[in-house]
Amino acid sequence: MSSPEIKVGIEAEAAGREEGELSLMSGVSVSTYSLREQLGPLRFDITAPDGSEMHIELPYPKDLEMSELPRRLRDEFGVTSIETVAFQFSGPDDPEIDRFASALLTSGVALRNVAIDDGDLLESDPAKRDADIALLKRWIDRWAAMGAEFVRVNPGSAFKPHTGTDLPPHLVAALVELGAYARERGARLLVENHGGPSSDPAWMSRLLEEVGHDNVGLLLDLGNFDVLAAQVGAILMAPDAEAIALMDALDLTDLYVALDALAPRAELVHVKVHHVADDGVIRAVELDRAFSILADHGFSGPVTVEYEGVGGDPWQKTRRVVEATRAVTAKATDSEGGLQ
């Protein structure tokens, strides 16, 4: 399903960024993942550290259809573009994708990015890896036809053991192939710091260099670093006072060092928030500090709010993150002149 109107909207916004005319409202997107607790069960497969496949299901209630989100996100948060996650649909042939595409068109909302979590490009078995690449191409076809500006894939399973900065040639080759495939269809391929070796800035920097800027860019997630991993799991399972206190006690120095290392390569940023308290306090990354780092490196790209907390009203909590993101973006722009 071709969506030229969506593509035109994205291109106009990109031109605005280049000319320094992008408004804060249009520059912030919201991920549909932020509202996952109202969108029905989530089902997805991951590759475990031993190479086996694991099926995960989160039994959320279904209060809304995915196709209801473009208009509602626009109306609730004043955004002109959104992001979605492929596993929020049953597969590339899910008819809800067609309804979602139609909803984007009728609401005038652009598709900023789609996060695709299928496949393990670090897989050493050529047959398995080729099957994963074929599935990723089917997803890219689907989203590119809907006008997605970016499509994000994982540079290997988030649960793969980290063995230094060595890069398997088959990983580089797979990303070069997928990058060219996406480019031919009008989309830009991204990889993200998303657990496992990809959360190591040295490994990720080397990967981006090897694959080449023409083939792949970086989606920089502010919260996907190892220093947060264990405590994030705890707070998502039980966001009680003890878990929050432990998160507050974390030393996030290494996280900000990692942001500083990767910021020069960022093309899209995920504003990852793991907890929003009733009083509006946001955890765990200090957005002021993170956006100051981005501004220091002249970042002028788009940002997507990805609220990952649990419990309470996800619309209210996402709204708080959107408001905070706009505030810190404005502050960073005024003080540093880098962000748009």
CSV table of C-alpha atoms in Angstrom, one decimal:
chain,number,residue,atom,x,y,z
A,1,MET,CA,0.0,0.0,0.0
A,2,SER,CA,1.8,3.1,-1.2
A,3,SER,CA,1.4,6.3,1.0
A,4,PRO,CA,2.9,9.3,-0.9
A,5,GLU,CA,1.1,11.8,1.4
A,6,ILE,CA,2.9,10.4,4.4
A,7,LYS,CA,6.3,10.5,2.6
A,8,VAL,CA,5.7,14.1,1.6
A,9,GLY,CA,5.0,15.0,5.2
A,10,ILE,CA,8.2,13.3,6.4
A,11,GLU,CA,10.3,15.0,3.7
A,12,ALA,CA,8.8,18.4,4.5
A,13,GLU,CA,9.7,18.0,8.2
A,14,ALA,CA,13.3,16.9,7.3
A,15,ALA,CA,13.7,20.0,5.2
A,16,GLY,CA,12.5,22.1,8.2
A,17,ARG,CA,15.2,20.5,10.3
A,18,GLU,CA,17.9,21.4,7.8
A,19,GLU,CA,16.7,25.0,7.7
A,20,GLY,CA,16.4,25.2,11.4
A,21,GLU,CA,12.6,25.8,11.2
A,22,LEU,CA,11.3,22.6,12.9
A,23,SER,CA,8.9,23.3,15.7
A,24,LEU,CA,9.3,21.4,19.0
A,25,MET,CA,5.8,20.0,18.5
A,26,SER,CA,6.5,18.5,15.1
A,27,GLY,CA,10.0,17.3,16.1
A,28,VAL,CA,8.8,15.0,18.9
A,29,SER,CA,7.2,11.7,18.0
A,30,VAL,CA,5.6,9.1,20.3
A,31,SER,CA,6.0,5.3,20.0
A,32,THR,CA,2.9,3.2,20.1
A,33,TYR,CA,4.9,0.9,22.5
A,34,SER,CA,4.3,3.6,25.1
A,35,LEU,CA,0.7,2.5,25.2
A,36,ARG,CA,1.2,-1.2,25.0
A,37,GLU,CA,-0.6,-2.0,28.2
A,38,GLN,CA,-3.9,-1.1,26.5
A,39,LEU,CA,-3.2,-2.8,23.1
A,40,GLY,CA,-3.7,-6.4,23.8
A,41,PRO,CA,-1.3,-9.3,24.4
A,42,LEU,CA,2.3,-8.9,23.1
A,43,ARG,CA,3.9,-12.0,21.6
A,44,PHE,CA,7.4,-12.2,20.3
A,45,ASP,CA,10.4,-14.5,20.0
A,46,ILE,CA,13.9,-13.9,21.0
A,47,THR,CA,17.2,-15.8,20.7
A,48,ALA,CA,18.5,-16.9,24.1
A,49,PRO,CA,22.2,-16.8,25.0
A,50,ASP,CA,22.5,-20.5,24.2
A,51,GLY,CA,21.1,-19.9,20.7
A,52,SER,CA,17.7,-21.4,21.4
A,53,GLU,CA,14.4,-19.6,20.6
A,54,MET,CA,12.3,-18.3,23.4
A,55,HIS,CA,8.7,-17.2,23.1
A,56,ILE,CA,7.5,-14.4,25.3
A,57,GLU,CA,3.9,-13.3,25.8
A,58,LEU,CA,2.7,-10.4,27.9
A,59,PRO,CA,-1.0,-10.7,28.5
A,60,TYR,CA,-2.1,-7.1,28.3
A,61,PRO,CA,-5.8,-6.3,27.9
A,62,LYS,CA,-7.0,-5.1,24.5
A,63,ASP,CA,-8.7,-1.7,25.0
A,64,LEU,CA,-7.7,-0.2,21.7
A,65,GLU,CA,-6.9,-1.2,18.2
A,66,MET,CA,-3.5,-0.2,16.7
A,67,SER,CA,-5.4,1.6,13.9
A,68,GLU,CA,-7.0,3.9,16.5
A,69,LEU,CA,-3.6,5.3,17.6
A,70,PRO,CA,-2.5,7.7,14.8
A,71,ARG,CA,-5.4,10.1,15.3
A,72,ARG,CA,-5.5,9.7,19.1
A,73,LEU,CA,-1.8,10.3,19.5
A,74,ARG,CA,-2.0,13.3,17.3
A,75,ASP,CA,-5.0,14.7,19.3
A,76,GLU,CA,-3.6,13.8,22.8
A,77,PHE,CA,0.0,14.9,22.3
A,78,GLY,CA,0.0,17.3,19.3
A,79,VAL,CA,2.4,15.1,17.3
A,80,THR,CA,2.6,15.0,13.5
A,81,SER,CA,4.6,11.7,13.3
A,82,ILE,CA,4.6,8.5,15.3
A,83,GLU,CA,6.7,5.3,15.6
A,84,THR,CA,5.5,1.8,15.9
A,85,VAL,CA,6.9,-1.7,16.7
A,86,ALA,CA,6.6,-4.6,14.3
A,87,PHE,CA,5.8,-7.1,17.0
A,88,GLN,CA,2.7,-5.1,17.9
A,89,PHE,CA,1.3,-6.8,14.8
A,90,SER,CA,1.0,-10.5,14.2
A,91,GLY,CA,3.2,-10.5,11.1
A,92,PRO,CA,3.8,-8.7,7.8
A,93,ASP,CA,0.5,-9.9,6.5
A,94,ASP,CA,-1.6,-8.8,9.5
A,95,PRO,CA,-4.7,-7.0,8.0
A,96,GLU,CA,-4.5,-4.5,11.0
A,97,ILE,CA,-1.4,-3.1,9.2
A,98,ASP,CA,-3.6,-2.0,6.3
A,99,ARG,CA,-6.0,-0.4,8.7
A,100,PHE,CA,-3.1,1.3,10.5
A,101,ALA,CA,-1.8,2.6,7.2
A,102,SER,CA,-5.2,4.0,6.3
A,103,ALA,CA,-5.5,5.7,9.8
A,104,LEU,CA,-2.1,7.4,9.2
A,105,LEU,CA,-3.4,8.8,5.9
A,106,THR,CA,-6.7,10.0,7.2
A,107,SER,CA,-5.2,11.6,10.3
A,108,GLY,CA,-2.3,13.2,8.4
A,109,VAL,CA,0.2,11.6,10.7
A,110,ALA,CA,3.6,10.5,9.3
A,111,LEU,CA,5.4,7.2,10.2
A,112,ARG,CA,8.7,8.2,11.6
A,113,ASN,CA,10.2,4.8,12.4
A,114,VAL,CA,9.3,1.2,12.8
A,115,ALA,CA,11.3,-1.0,15.2
A,116,ILE,CA,11.7,-4.5,13.9
A,117,ASP,CA,12.9,-7.1,16.4
A,118,ASP,CA,12.7,-10.3,14.4
A,119,GLY,CA,15.8,-12.2,13.5
A,120,ASP,CA,19.4,-12.6,14.8
A,121,LEU,CA,22.0,-11.2,12.4
A,122,LEU,CA,24.7,-12.5,14.7
A,123,GLU,CA,23.5,-16.1,14.0
A,124,SER,CA,26.4,-18.1,12.6
A,125,ASP,CA,24.2,-20.7,10.8
A,126,PRO,CA,23.9,-19.3,7.2
A,127,ALA,CA,20.5,-21.0,6.6
A,128,LYS,CA,19.0,-19.5,9.8
A,129,ARG,CA,20.5,-16.1,9.1
A,130,ASP,CA,19.3,-16.1,5.5
A,131,ALA,CA,15.8,-16.9,6.7
A,132,ASP,CA,16.0,-14.0,9.2
A,133,ILE,CA,17.2,-11.6,6.5
A,134,ALA,CA,14.3,-12.7,4.2
A,135,LEU,CA,11.8,-12.0,7.0
A,136,LEU,CA,13.4,-8.6,7.7
A,137,LYS,CA,13.1,-7.7,4.0
A,138,ARG,CA,9.4,-8.6,4.1
A,139,TRP,CA,8.9,-6.2,7.0
A,140,ILE,CA,11.0,-3.5,5.3
A,141,ASP,CA,8.8,-3.8,2.2
A,142,ARG,CA,5.7,-3.4,4.3
A,143,TRP,CA,6.8,-0.3,6.2
A,144,ALA,CA,8.6,1.4,3.4
A,145,ALA,CA,5.5,1.2,1.2
A,146,MET,CA,3.7,3.1,4.0
A,147,GLY,CA,6.2,5.9,3.9
A,148,ALA,CA,8.4,5.1,6.9
A,149,GLU,CA,11.3,7.4,7.1
A,150,PHE,CA,13.4,4.9,9.2
A,151,VAL,CA,13.3,1.1,9.8
A,152,ARG,CA,15.3,-0.2,12.7
A,153,VAL,CA,16.7,-3.7,13.0
A,154,ASN,CA,18.8,-5.2,15.7
A,155,PRO,CA,22.5,-6.0,15.0
A,156,GLY,CA,22.1,-9.4,16.6
A,157,SER,CA,20.1,-10.7,19.6
A,158,ALA,CA,20.1,-8.5,22.7
A,159,PHE,CA,20.9,-11.6,24.7
A,160,LYS,CA,24.1,-12.7,22.8
A,161,PRO,CA,27.2,-12.7,25.0
A,162,HIS,CA,29.5,-9.8,24.4
A,163,THR,CA,33.0,-10.8,23.3
A,164,GLY,CA,34.8,-7.5,22.7
A,165,THR,CA,34.9,-5.4,19.6
A,166,ASP,CA,35.3,-8.2,17.1
A,167,LEU,CA,32.6,-8.1,14.4
A,168,PRO,CA,31.6,-11.3,12.4
A,169,PRO,CA,31.9,-10.5,8.7
A,170,HIS,CA,28.4,-12.0,8.2
A,171,LEU,CA,26.9,-9.4,10.5
A,172,VAL,CA,28.5,-6.5,8.5
A,173,ALA,CA,27.4,-8.1,5.2
A,174,ALA,CA,23.8,-8.6,6.4
A,175,LEU,CA,23.5,-4.9,7.4
A,176,VAL,CA,25.1,-3.7,4.1
A,177,GLU,CA,22.5,-5.9,2.2
A,178,LEU,CA,19.6,-4.7,4.3
A,179,GLY,CA,20.7,-1.1,4.2
A,180,ALA,CA,20.8,-1.1,0.4
A,181,TYR,CA,17.4,-2.9,0.3
A,182,ALA,CA,15.8,-0.3,2.5
A,183,ARG,CA,17.4,2.6,0.6
A,184,GLU,CA,16.1,1.3,-2.7
A,185,ARG,CA,12.6,1.5,-1.2
A,186,GLY,CA,12.9,5.0,0.2
A,187,ALA,CA,13.7,4.2,3.8
A,188,ARG,CA,16.8,4.6,6.0
A,189,LEU,CA,18.1,1.6,7.9
A,190,LEU,CA,19.0,2.1,11.5
A,191,VAL,CA,20.5,0.0,14.2
A,192,GLU,CA,20.0,0.7,17.9
A,193,ASN,CA,21.9,0.2,21.2
A,194,HIS,CA,19.4,-2.4,22.3
A,195,GLY,CA,21.2,-4.8,24.6
A,196,GLY,CA,24.0,-7.3,24.2
A,197,PRO,CA,27.0,-6.1,22.4
A,198,SER,CA,25.0,-3.3,20.8
A,199,SER,CA,24.9,-1.5,24.1
A,200,ASP,CA,28.7,-1.2,24.1
A,201,PRO,CA,29.6,2.1,22.4
A,202,ALA,CA,33.0,0.9,21.2
A,203,TRP,CA,31.4,-2.2,19.6
A,204,MET,CA,28.6,-0.1,18.1
A,205,SER,CA,31.0,2.6,16.8
A,206,ARG,CA,33.1,0.0,15.1
A,207,LEU,CA,30.0,-1.7,13.6
A,208,LEU,CA,28.8,1.6,12.1
A,209,GLU,CA,32.2,2.3,10.6
A,210,GLU,CA,32.4,-1.2,9.0
A,211,VAL,CA,28.9,-1.1,7.6
A,212,GLY,CA,29.3,2.5,6.4
A,213,HIS,CA,27.2,5.5,6.7
A,214,ASP,CA,25.5,5.0,3.3
A,215,ASN,CA,24.1,1.7,4.5
A,216,VAL,CA,23.1,2.3,8.1
A,217,GLY,CA,22.6,5.0,10.8
A,218,LEU,CA,22.2,5.0,14.5
A,219,LEU,CA,19.1,5.1,16.6
A,220,LEU,CA,20.4,6.3,20.0
A,221,ASP,CA,18.3,5.1,22.9
A,222,LEU,CA,19.0,7.2,26.0
A,223,GLY,CA,18.3,4.3,28.4
A,224,ASN,CA,19.5,1.1,26.7
A,225,PHE,CA,22.8,0.6,28.4
A,226,ASP,CA,24.1,-2.2,30.7
A,227,VAL,CA,24.3,-0.1,33.8
A,228,LEU,CA,20.5,0.1,33.8
A,229,ALA,CA,19.6,-3.4,32.6
A,230,ALA,CA,19.2,-5.3,35.9
A,231,GLN,CA,17.3,-2.6,37.7
A,232,VAL,CA,15.1,-1.9,34.8
A,233,GLY,CA,14.0,-5.5,34.8
A,234,ALA,CA,13.2,-5.2,38.5
A,235,ILE,CA,11.2,-2.0,38.3
A,236,LEU,CA,9.2,-3.4,35.3
A,237,MET,CA,8.3,-6.5,37.3
A,238,ALA,CA,7.4,-4.6,40.5
A,239,PRO,CA,7.6,-0.8,40.5
A,240,ASP,CA,7.5,-0.6,44.3
A,241,ALA,CA,9.4,1.8,46.6
A,242,GLU,CA,12.3,-0.6,47.0
A,243,ALA,CA,12.9,-1.0,43.3
A,244,ILE,CA,12.6,2.8,42.8
A,245,ALA,CA,15.1,3.5,45.6
A,246,LEU,CA,17.6,1.0,44.0
A,247,MET,CA,17.2,2.7,40.6
A,248,ASP,CA,17.8,6.1,42.2
A,249,ALA,CA,21.0,4.8,43.8
A,250,LEU,CA,22.5,3.7,40.5
A,251,ASP,CA,25.6,5.5,39.4
A,252,LEU,CA,24.8,6.4,35.7
A,253,THR,CA,28.2,8.0,34.9
A,254,ASP,CA,29.0,5.2,32.4
A,255,LEU,CA,25.7,5.8,30.7
A,256,TYR,CA,26.4,9.5,30.1
A,257,VAL,CA,29.9,8.6,28.9
A,258,ALA,CA,28.3,6.2,26.4
A,259,LEU,CA,25.9,8.8,25.2
A,260,ASP,CA,28.7,11.2,24.7
A,261,ALA,CA,30.6,8.6,22.6
A,262,LEU,CA,27.6,7.7,20.4
A,263,ALA,CA,25.9,11.1,20.1
A,264,PRO,CA,27.9,12.3,17.0
A,265,ARG,CA,26.4,9.4,15.1
A,266,ALA,CA,22.8,9.7,16.1
A,267,GLU,CA,20.2,10.2,13.5
A,268,LEU,CA,17.1,9.5,15.7
A,269,VAL,CA,16.9,9.5,19.5
A,270,HIS,CA,14.7,7.4,21.7
A,271,VAL,CA,13.7,9.3,24.9
A,272,LYS,CA,13.5,6.2,27.0
A,273,VAL,CA,11.8,6.6,30.4
A,274,HIS,CA,11.4,3.6,32.7
A,275,HIS,CA,9.3,5.2,35.5
A,276,VAL,CA,7.0,8.2,36.0
A,277,ALA,CA,6.0,8.8,39.6
A,278,ASP,CA,2.6,10.2,40.6
A,279,ASP,CA,4.4,13.5,41.3
A,280,GLY,CA,5.8,13.6,37.8
A,281,VAL,CA,9.3,12.7,38.6
A,282,ILE,CA,10.9,10.8,35.6
A,283,ARG,CA,13.5,8.0,36.0
A,284,ALA,CA,16.1,7.0,35.4
A,285,VAL,CA,18.0,9.1,32.9
A,286,GLU,CA,18.3,12.8,33.6
A,287,LEU,CA,16.9,14.3,30.4
A,288,ASP,CA,18.5,17.7,31.0
A,289,ARG,CA,22.0,16.1,31.1
A,290,ALA,CA,21.3,13.7,28.1
A,291,PHE,CA,20.0,16.5,25.9
A,292,SER,CA,22.9,18.8,26.8
A,293,ILE,CA,25.2,16.0,25.6
A,294,LEU,CA,23.3,15.8,22.3
A,295,ALA,CA,23.3,19.5,21.9
A,296,ASP,CA,27.1,19.6,22.5
A,297,HIS,CA,27.5,17.3,19.5
A,298,GLY,CA,25.2,19.4,17.3
A,299,PHE,CA,22.3,16.8,17.1
A,300,SER,CA,19.4,18.3,15.1
A,301,GLY,CA,17.4,15.1,14.3
A,302,PRO,CA,14.0,13.9,15.5
A,303,VAL,CA,13.3,12.3,18.8
A,304,THR,CA,10.7,9.7,19.8
A,305,VAL,CA,9.2,9.3,23.3
A,306,GLU,CA,9.3,5.7,24.4
A,307,TYR,CA,7.7,5.3,27.8
A,308,GLU,CA,8.5,1.9,29.1
A,309,GLY,CA,7.0,2.0,32.6
A,310,VAL,CA,4.2,-0.1,33.9
A,311,GLY,CA,1.1,0.5,35.9
A,312,GLY,CA,-1.2,3.6,36.1
A,313,ASP,CA,-2.5,5.5,33.1
A,314,PRO,CA,0.0,5.1,30.2
A,315,TRP,CA,-1.5,8.1,28.5
A,316,GLN,CA,-1.0,10.4,31.5
A,317,LYS,CA,2.5,9.1,32.0
A,318,THR,CA,3.4,9.4,28.3
A,319,ARG,CA,2.1,12.9,28.3
A,320,ARG,CA,4.4,13.8,31.2
A,321,VAL,CA,7.4,12.4,29.2
A,322,VAL,CA,6.3,14.3,26.1
A,323,GLU,CA,6.1,17.6,28.1
A,324,ALA,CA,9.4,17.0,29.7
A,325,THR,CA,11.0,16.2,26.3
A,326,ARG,CA,9.7,19.4,24.7
A,327,ALA,CA,10.9,21.4,27.7
A,328,VAL,CA,14.5,20.0,27.7
A,329,THR,CA,14.7,20.2,23.9
A,330,ALA,CA,13.8,23.9,24.1
A,331,LYS,CA,16.3,24.5,26.9
A,332,ALA,CA,19.1,22.7,25.0
A,333,THR,CA,18.3,24.6,21.9
A,334,ASP,CA,18.5,28.0,23.7
A,335,SER,CA,21.7,27.2,25.5
A,336,GLU,CA,23.7,25.3,22.9
A,337,GLY,CA,22.1,26.1,19.6
A,338,GLY,CA,22.4,22.5,18.4
A,339,LEU,CA,19.0,20.9,18.7
A,340,GLN,CA,16.1,21.8,16.6
